XYZ file of C-alpha atoms in Angstrom:
558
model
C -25.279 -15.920 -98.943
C -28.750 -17.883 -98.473
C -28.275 -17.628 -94.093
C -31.033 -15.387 -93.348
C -31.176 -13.740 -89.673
C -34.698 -12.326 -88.580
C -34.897 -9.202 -86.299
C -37.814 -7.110 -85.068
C -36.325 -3.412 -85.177
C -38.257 -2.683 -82.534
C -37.720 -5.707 -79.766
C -35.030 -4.123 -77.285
C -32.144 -6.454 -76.269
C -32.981 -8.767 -72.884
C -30.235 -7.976 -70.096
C -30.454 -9.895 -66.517
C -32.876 -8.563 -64.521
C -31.801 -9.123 -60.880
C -27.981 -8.857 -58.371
C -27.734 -12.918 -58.492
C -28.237 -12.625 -62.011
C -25.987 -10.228 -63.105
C -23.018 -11.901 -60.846
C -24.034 -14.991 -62.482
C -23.461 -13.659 -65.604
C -19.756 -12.417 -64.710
C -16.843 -14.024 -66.693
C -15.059 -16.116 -64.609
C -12.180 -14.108 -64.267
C -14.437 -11.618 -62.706
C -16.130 -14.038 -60.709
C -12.227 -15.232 -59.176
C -11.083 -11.048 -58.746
C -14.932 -10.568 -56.104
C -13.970 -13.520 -54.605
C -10.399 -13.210 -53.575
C -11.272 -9.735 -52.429
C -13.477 -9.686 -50.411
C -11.857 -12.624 -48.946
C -8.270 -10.334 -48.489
C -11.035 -7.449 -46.981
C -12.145 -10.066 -44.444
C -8.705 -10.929 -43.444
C -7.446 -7.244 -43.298
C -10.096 -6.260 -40.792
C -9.696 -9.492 -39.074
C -6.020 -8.524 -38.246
C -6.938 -4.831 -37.365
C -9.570 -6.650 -35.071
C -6.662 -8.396 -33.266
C -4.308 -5.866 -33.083
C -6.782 -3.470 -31.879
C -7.768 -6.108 -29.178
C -4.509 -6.584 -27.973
C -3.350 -2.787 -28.019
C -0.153 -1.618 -26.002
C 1.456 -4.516 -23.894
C 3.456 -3.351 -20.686
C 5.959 -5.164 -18.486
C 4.252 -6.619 -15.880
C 7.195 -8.374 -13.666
C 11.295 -8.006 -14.975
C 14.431 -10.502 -14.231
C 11.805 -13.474 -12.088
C 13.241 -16.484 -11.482
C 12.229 -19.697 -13.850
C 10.219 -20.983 -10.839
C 8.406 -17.679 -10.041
C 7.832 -16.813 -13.966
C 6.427 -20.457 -15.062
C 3.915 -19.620 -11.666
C 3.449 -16.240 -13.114
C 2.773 -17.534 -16.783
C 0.125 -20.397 -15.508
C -2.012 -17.824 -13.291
C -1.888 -15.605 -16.129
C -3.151 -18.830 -18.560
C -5.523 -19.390 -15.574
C -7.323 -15.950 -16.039
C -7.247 -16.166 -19.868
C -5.120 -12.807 -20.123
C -3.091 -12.442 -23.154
C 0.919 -12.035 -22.463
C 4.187 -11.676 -24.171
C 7.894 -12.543 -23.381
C 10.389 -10.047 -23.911
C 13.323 -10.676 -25.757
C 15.445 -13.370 -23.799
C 12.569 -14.030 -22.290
C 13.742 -11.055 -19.336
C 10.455 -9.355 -18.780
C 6.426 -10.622 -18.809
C 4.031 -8.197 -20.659
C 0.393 -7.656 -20.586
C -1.946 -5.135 -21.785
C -1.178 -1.847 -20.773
C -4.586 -1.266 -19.451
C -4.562 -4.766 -17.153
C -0.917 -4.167 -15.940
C -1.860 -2.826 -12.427
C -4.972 -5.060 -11.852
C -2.850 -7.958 -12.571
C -0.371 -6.975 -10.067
C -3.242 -6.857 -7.242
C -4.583 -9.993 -8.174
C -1.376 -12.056 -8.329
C -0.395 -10.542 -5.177
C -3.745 -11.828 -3.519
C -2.305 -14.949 -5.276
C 0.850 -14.872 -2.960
C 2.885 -14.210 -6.741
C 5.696 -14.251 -7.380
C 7.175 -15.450 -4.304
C 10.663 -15.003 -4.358
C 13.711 -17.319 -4.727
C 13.987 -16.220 -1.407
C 11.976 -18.228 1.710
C 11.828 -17.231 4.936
C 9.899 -18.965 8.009
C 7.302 -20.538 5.474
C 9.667 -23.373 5.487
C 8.566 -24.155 9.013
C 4.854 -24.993 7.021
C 6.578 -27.968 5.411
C 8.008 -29.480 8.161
C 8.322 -33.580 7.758
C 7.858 -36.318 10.099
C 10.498 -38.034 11.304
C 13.137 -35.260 10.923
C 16.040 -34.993 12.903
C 16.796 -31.992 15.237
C 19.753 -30.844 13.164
C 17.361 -30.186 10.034
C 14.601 -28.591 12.520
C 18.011 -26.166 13.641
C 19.220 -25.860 9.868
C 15.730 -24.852 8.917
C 15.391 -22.564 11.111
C 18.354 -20.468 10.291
C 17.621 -20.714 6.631
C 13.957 -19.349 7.806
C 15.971 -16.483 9.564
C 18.240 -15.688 7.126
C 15.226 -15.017 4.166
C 13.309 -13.066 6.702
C 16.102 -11.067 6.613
C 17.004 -10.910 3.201
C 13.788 -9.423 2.523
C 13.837 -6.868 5.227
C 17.495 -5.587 3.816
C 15.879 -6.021 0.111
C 12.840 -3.756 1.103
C 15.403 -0.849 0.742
C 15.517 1.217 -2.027
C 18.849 0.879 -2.786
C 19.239 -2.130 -2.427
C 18.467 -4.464 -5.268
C 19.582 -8.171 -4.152
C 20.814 -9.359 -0.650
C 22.774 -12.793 0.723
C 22.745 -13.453 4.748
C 25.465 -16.032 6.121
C 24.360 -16.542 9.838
C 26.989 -18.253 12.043
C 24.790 -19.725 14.773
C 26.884 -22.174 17.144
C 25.719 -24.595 19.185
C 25.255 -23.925 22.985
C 25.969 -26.101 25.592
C 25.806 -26.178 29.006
C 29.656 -24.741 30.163
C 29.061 -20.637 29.954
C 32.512 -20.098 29.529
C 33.013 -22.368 26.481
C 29.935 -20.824 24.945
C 30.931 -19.293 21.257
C 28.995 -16.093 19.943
C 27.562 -15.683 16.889
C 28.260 -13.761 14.085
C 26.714 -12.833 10.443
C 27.514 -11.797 7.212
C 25.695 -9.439 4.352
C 26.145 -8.903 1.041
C 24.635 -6.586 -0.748
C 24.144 -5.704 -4.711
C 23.073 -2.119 -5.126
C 20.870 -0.818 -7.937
C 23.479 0.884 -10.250
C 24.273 4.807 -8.933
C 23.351 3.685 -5.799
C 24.709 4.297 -2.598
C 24.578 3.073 1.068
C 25.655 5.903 3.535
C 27.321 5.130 7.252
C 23.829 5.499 9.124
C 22.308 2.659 6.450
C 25.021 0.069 7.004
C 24.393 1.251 10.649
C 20.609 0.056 10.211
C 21.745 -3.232 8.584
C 24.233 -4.210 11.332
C 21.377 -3.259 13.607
C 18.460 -5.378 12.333
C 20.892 -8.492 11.848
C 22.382 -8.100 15.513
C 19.073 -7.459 16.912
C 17.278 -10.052 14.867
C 19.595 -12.572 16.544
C 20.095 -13.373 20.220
C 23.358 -12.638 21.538
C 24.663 -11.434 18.341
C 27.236 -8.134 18.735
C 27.247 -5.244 16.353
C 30.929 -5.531 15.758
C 30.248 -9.439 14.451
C 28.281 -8.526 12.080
C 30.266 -7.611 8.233
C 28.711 -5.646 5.661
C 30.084 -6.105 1.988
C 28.741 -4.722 -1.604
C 28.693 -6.329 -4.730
C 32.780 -5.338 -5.466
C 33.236 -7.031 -2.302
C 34.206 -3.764 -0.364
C 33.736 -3.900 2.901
C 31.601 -1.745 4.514
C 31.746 -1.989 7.950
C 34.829 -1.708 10.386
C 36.045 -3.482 13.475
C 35.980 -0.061 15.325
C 32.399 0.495 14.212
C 29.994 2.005 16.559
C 33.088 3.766 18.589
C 33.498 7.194 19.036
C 37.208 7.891 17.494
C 36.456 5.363 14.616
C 34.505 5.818 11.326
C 33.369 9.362 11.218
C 34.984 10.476 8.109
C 31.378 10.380 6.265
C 29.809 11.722 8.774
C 32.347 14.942 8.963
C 32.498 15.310 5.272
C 28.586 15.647 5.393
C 29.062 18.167 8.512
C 31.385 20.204 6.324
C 28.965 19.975 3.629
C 26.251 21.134 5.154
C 28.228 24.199 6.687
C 29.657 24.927 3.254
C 26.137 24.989 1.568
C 24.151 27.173 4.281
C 26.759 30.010 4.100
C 26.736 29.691 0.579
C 23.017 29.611 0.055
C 22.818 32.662 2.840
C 25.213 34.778 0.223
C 22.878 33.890 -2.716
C 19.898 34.390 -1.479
C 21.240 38.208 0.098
C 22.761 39.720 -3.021
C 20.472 37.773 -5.609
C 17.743 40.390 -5.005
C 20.372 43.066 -5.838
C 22.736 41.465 -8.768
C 19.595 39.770 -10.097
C 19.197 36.024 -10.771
C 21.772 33.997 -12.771
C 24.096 36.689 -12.137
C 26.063 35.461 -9.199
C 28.395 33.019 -8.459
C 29.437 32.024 -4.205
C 31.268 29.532 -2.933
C 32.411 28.904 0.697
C 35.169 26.983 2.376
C 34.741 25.911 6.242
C 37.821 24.229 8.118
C 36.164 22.614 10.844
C 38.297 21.128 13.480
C 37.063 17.720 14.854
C 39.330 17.018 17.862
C 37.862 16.220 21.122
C 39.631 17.162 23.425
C 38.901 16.159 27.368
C 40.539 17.615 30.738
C 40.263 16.460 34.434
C 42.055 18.677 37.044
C 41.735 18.855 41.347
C 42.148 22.105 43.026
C 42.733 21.564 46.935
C 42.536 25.349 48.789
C 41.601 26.332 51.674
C 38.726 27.613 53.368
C 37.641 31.260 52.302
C 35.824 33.079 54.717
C 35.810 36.299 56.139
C 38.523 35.907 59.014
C 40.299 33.590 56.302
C 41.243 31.068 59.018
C 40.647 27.449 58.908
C 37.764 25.234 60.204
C 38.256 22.592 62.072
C 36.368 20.008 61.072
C 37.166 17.031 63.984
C 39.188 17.197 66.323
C 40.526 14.109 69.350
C 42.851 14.316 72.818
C 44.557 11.443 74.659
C 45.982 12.452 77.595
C 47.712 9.386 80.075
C 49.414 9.479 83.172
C 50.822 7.008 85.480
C 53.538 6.749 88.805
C 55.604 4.104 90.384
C 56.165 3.650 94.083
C 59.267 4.749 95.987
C 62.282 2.246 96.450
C 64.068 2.596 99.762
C 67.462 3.391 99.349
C 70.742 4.586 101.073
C 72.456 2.891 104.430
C 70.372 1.604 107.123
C 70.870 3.222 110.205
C 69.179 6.306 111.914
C 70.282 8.671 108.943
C 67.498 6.620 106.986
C 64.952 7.031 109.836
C 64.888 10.449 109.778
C 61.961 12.602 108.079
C 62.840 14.268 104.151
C 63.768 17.075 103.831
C 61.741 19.912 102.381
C 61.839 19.786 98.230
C 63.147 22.437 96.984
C 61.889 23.223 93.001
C 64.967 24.954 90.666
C 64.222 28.090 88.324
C 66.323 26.488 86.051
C 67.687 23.048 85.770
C 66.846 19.516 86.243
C 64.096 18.653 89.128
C 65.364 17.271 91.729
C 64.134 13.540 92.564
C 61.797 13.428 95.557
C 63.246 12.221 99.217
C 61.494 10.061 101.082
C 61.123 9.632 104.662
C 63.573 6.430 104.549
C 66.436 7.745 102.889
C 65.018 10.767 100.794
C 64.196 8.098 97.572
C 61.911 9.777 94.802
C 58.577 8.552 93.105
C 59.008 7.822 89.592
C 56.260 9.720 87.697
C 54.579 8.680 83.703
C 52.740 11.336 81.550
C 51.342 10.945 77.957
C 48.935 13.061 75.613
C 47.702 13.358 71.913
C 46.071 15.453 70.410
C 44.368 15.347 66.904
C 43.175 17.683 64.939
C 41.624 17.669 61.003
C 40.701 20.930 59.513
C 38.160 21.096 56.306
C 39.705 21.495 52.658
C 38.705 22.281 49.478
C 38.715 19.941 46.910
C 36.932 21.371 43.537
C 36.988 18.171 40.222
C 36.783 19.821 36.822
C 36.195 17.927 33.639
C 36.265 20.109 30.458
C 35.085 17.873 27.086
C 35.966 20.525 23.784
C 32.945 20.277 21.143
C 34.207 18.670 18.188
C 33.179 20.333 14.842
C 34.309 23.906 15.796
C 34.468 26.139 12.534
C 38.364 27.306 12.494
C 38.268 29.555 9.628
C 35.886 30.543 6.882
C 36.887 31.806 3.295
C 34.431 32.923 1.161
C 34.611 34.087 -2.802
C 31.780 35.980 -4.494
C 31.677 36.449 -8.536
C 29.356 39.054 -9.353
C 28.136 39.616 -12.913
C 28.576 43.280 -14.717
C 25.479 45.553 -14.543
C 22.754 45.714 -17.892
C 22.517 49.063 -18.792
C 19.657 50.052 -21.704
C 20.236 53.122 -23.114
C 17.236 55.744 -24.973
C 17.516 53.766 -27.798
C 17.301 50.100 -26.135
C 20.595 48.881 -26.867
C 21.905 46.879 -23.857
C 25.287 47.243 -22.552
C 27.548 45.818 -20.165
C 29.202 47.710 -17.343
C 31.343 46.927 -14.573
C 30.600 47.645 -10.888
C 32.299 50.785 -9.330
C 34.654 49.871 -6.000
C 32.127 51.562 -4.067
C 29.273 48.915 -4.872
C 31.826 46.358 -4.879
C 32.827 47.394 -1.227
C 28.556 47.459 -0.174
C 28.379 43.704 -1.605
C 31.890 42.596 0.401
C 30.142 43.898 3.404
C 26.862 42.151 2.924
C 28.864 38.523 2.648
C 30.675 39.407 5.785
C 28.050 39.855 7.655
C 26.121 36.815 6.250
C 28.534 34.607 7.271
C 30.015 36.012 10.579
C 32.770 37.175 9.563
C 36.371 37.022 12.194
C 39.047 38.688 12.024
C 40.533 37.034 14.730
C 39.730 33.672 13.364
C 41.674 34.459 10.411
C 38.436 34.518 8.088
C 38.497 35.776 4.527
C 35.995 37.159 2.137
C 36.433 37.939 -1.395
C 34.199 39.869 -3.555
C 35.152 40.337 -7.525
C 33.167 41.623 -10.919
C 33.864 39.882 -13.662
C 32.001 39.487 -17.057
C 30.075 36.160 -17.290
C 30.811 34.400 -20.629
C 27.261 33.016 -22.415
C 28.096 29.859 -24.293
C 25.748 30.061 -27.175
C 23.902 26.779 -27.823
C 23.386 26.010 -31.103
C 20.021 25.114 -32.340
C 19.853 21.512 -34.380
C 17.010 21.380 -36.841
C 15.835 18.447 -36.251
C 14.177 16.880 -39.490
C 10.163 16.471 -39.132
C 10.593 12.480 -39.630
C 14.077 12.127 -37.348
C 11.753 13.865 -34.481
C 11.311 10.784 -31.468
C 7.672 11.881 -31.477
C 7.156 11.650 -35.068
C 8.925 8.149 -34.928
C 6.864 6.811 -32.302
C 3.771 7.690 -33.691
C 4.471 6.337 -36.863
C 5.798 3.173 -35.113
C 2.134 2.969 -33.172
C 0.865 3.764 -36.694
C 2.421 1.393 -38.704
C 0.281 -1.549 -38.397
C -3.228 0.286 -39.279
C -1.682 2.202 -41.978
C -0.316 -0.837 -43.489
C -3.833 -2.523 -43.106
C -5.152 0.248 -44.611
C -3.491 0.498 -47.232
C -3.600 -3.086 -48.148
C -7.206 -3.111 -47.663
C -7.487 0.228 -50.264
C -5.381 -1.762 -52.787
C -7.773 -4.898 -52.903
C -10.881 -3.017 -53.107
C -9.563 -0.644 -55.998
C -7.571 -3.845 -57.648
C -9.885 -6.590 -57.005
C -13.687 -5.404 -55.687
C -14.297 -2.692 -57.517
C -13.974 -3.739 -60.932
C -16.380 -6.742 -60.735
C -18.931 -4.448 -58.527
C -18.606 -2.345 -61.407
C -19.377 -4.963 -63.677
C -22.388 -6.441 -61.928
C -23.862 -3.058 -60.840
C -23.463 -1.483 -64.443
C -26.749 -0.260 -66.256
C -28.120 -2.623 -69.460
C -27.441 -1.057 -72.966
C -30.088 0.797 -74.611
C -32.271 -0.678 -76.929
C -31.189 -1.214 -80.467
C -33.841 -0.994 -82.984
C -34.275 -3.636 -85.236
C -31.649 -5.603 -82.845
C -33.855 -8.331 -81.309
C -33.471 -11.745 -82.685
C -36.387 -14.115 -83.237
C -35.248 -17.063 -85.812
C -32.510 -18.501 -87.928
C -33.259 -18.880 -91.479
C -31.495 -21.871 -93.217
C -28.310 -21.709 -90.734
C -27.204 -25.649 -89.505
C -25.653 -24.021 -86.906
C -27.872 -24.330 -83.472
C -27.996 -20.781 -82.198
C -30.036 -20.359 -78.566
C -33.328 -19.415 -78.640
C -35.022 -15.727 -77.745
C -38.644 -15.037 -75.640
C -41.388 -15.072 -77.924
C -41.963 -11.765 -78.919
C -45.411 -10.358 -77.449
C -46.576 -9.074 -81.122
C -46.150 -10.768 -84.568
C -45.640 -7.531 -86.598
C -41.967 -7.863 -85.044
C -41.139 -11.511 -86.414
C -42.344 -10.290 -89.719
C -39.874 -7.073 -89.613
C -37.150 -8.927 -88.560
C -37.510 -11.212 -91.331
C -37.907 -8.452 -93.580
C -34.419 -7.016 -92.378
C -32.742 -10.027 -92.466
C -33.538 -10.476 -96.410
C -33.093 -7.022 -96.872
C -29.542 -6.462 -95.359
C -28.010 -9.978 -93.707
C -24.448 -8.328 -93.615
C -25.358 -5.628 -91.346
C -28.038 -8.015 -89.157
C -24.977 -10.618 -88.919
C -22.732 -7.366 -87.270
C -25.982 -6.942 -84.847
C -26.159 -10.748 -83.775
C -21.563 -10.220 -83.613
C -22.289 -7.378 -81.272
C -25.101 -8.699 -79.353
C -22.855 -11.638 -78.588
C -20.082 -9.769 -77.156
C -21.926 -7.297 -75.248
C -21.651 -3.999 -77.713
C -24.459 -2.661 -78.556
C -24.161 -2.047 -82.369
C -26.633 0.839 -83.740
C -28.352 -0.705 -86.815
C -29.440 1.799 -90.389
C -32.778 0.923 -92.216
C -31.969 0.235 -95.100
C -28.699 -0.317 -95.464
């Protein structure tokens, strides 16, 4: 072999010196693995950026209308604030943090406002229009005002008013009154008791002029009604109000029971329930009592009292034959004990004067007159029946076990008369109180081991967790897979030198090999010449190495 390879044993290898250079001097595969990750890094904590940013979103308004949600949507777009649509597009969300400020500021904003419009419609009034739309408007106007009066309720989740407003003229008798209906959807589980449907018929009929109580009709969302024609009288409609009476009866003898024998039986260990039949007939009387006077002499007074008294005579008629017997003077009258008076004689025949008499006499005496009106109450308690369950007694022995035991009739007895006198107890009222001991069964609960990852905590917090972990973990995965190994590369120290390893020259070799530094002494040329004459297998396995990066150890003499 005539190629000859000169190396100065003691010229060390050249590595790059600087970052740029060793990165430069990266295969390209290398090169491709640093780029891509660092560019996946960059996009991994761009997205935790984001996500962090955004954090928990929050429903800010549920079930608007189109036209109040598109307003909602273009404020929000307005004030650059980052929101979401819930599935079906049934909710808005925000951030969580934002949700309450947002509701403040769109409510400065007059947002939402409602499908439903009340006297705002009188703002838009056009020219020119006639005074039936000025009269429709108006009722609409009325009708939303008081849609969102019976909406303000807390029960109440939607509202429709119908007003029936007819049009006066001037003939008072041919006047028609108004009326109105209401329907209401409740939230569901809710209720509306009498004295709420009481409000509504009251702020309708006194929201309208001339609009009665009884005209106005109440209905839910099942179309019940829930009003009556009789409403507002007092024989019609009470049932709900005597079923809460009762109630309320029922509870505060029951809660006087517990809280009297709780302190003795101890908590949990007592059982009371009452039964009240309350009678709710009214019942009204009216009655006159004429007597008379009482006094002390127990005779009458006189209270007014009136005499007529009359009299009146006629002239005497002559009468009897004239002659002398006529001329001569009456006799004497004589006046009869007994019998008929005899008629007077005159002087000219003995003829009588007829005589008139007449008197009255009234009298009105003073009587008593005494009006009673007796009204019953209504909700009277009839009868009262009242059953007590007491627990058995907890006895601990010396040793600590725990027994049960049964009351004796004697404490039994103490606890029946403790109830009786809680409630009022009559006998004459046909009350009954019963008092019993009885061992109280403990249903055992079982206890469900829950698994740690089944647990809703757990599973929230891993749901919160999801997204950085997954970032994470990506983010671990390209460093380790893609970073590392080319930082490892590019960071890792040069070999150590290699005597007799540097190259200076090719000796008779056509092939164009790249050229080394001049080496700063000659003695090393003329050694690596030496070694290349010397021993060219083992200084070709040197340049082998050199060129693939292994640093081969080279033997003098070899």
């Amino acid at each position: 072999m005539d190629n000859a390879v000169t190396l100065n044993p003691a010229l060390p290898l050249v590595a790059p010196a600087g970052f740029a250079d060793r990165m430069a001097a990266l295969p390209m595969r290398s090169k491709l693995s640093l780029v891509l990750g660092v560019g996946a890094l960059a996009a991994v904590v761009l997205a935790m950026t984001m996500w962090s940013s955004k954090g928990d979103f929050k429903v800010l308004y549920a079930n608007l209308s189109d036209k109040d949600g598109g307003a909602v949507i273009a404020q929000l777009s307005q004030m650059n604030v980052p929101y979401r649509m819930s599935e079906g597009g049934a909710a808005i969300m925000v951030p969580a943090a934002q949700v309450h400020d947002l509701r403040l500021k769109l409510a400065t904003a007059g947002l939402p406002k409602g499908s439903v419009s009340g006297y705002e419609l009188m703002d838009s009034a056009r020219f020119g229009q006639t005074q039936f739309q000025e009269r429709l408007t108006a009722q609409r106007g009325l009708e939303g005002e008081l849609t969102r009066s019976i909406t303000s309720m807390s029960a109440v989740q939607n509202a429709r008013v119908h007003l029936a407003l007819p049009n006066q003229n001037g003939f008072f008798r041919e006047q028609q009154k108004p009326s109105a209906s209401v329907l209401l959807t409740l939230h569901p589980g809710r209720t509306l008791d009498r004295a709420q449907v009481a409000g509504i018929v009251h702020l309708v009929s006194s929201s309208v002029p001339e609009l009665d109580p009884k005209a106005v009709s109440v209905l839910d969302q099942t179309g019940a009604l829930l009003t009556s024609a009789g409403d507002g009288s007092p024989s019609a409609g009470l049932d709900a109000q005597q079923l809460q009476y009762v109630n309320q009866i029922e509870t505060g003898f029951s809660k006087r029971i517990v809280d009297l024998l709780e302190p003795i039986v101890g908590r949990d260990n007592l059982r009371a329930t009452v039964a009240a039949d309350v009678d709710f007939s009214q019942t009204e009387a009216t009655s006159e009592e004429f007597k008379p006077n009482q006094g002390a002499e127990a005779r009458a007074s006189i209270r007014s009292q009136q005499t007529s008294e009359q009299n009146g005579s006629t002239g005497a008629t002559p009468s009897g034959v004239p002659g002398a017997a006529t001329n001569q003077p009456p006799v004497p009258a004589t006046a009869p004990v007994t019998g008929a008076a005899q008629a007077l004689q005159t002087a000219q025949g003995g003829a009588a004067a007829a005589t008139n008499g007449r008197r009255e006499a009234t009298t009105n005496y003073e009587v008593d007159k005494t009006v009673r009106v007796t009204r019953n109450a209504s909700g009277n308690v009839k009868r009262l029946n009242a059953a007590v369950v007491v627990n058995n007694r907890s006895v601990t022995d010396a040793k600590g076990k725990t027994t049960s035991v049964a009351l004796s009739n004697e404490e039994i007895e103490k606890l029946t008369t403790l109830v009786r006198e809680s409630i009022g107890f009559n006998k004459e009222r046909g009350d009954s109180v019963k008092v019993i001991n009885a061992p109280f069964k403990v249903d055992s609960i079982p206890t469900v081991d829950v698994p740690l990852w089944k647990q809703p905590e757990v599973i929230d917090m891993l749901r919160a967790a999801a997204v950085p972990m997954g970032l994470g973990f990506v983010a671990l995965l390209v460093f380790f897979g893609l970073v590392r190994p080319a930082l490892k590369a590019a960071l890792a120290p040069p070999p150590a030198p290699v005597p007799g390893a540097g190259l200076t020259e090719v000796v008779d070799d056509p092939q164009d090999l790249p050229s080394l530094p001049a080496p700063k002494r000659i003695e090393h040329l003329e050694d690596a010449r030496q070694l290349a004459k010397d021993n060219p297998l083992a200084v070709a396995g040197i340049v082998r190495g050199w060129v693939n990066g292994d640093a081969v150890p080279v033997k003098q003499g070899a």
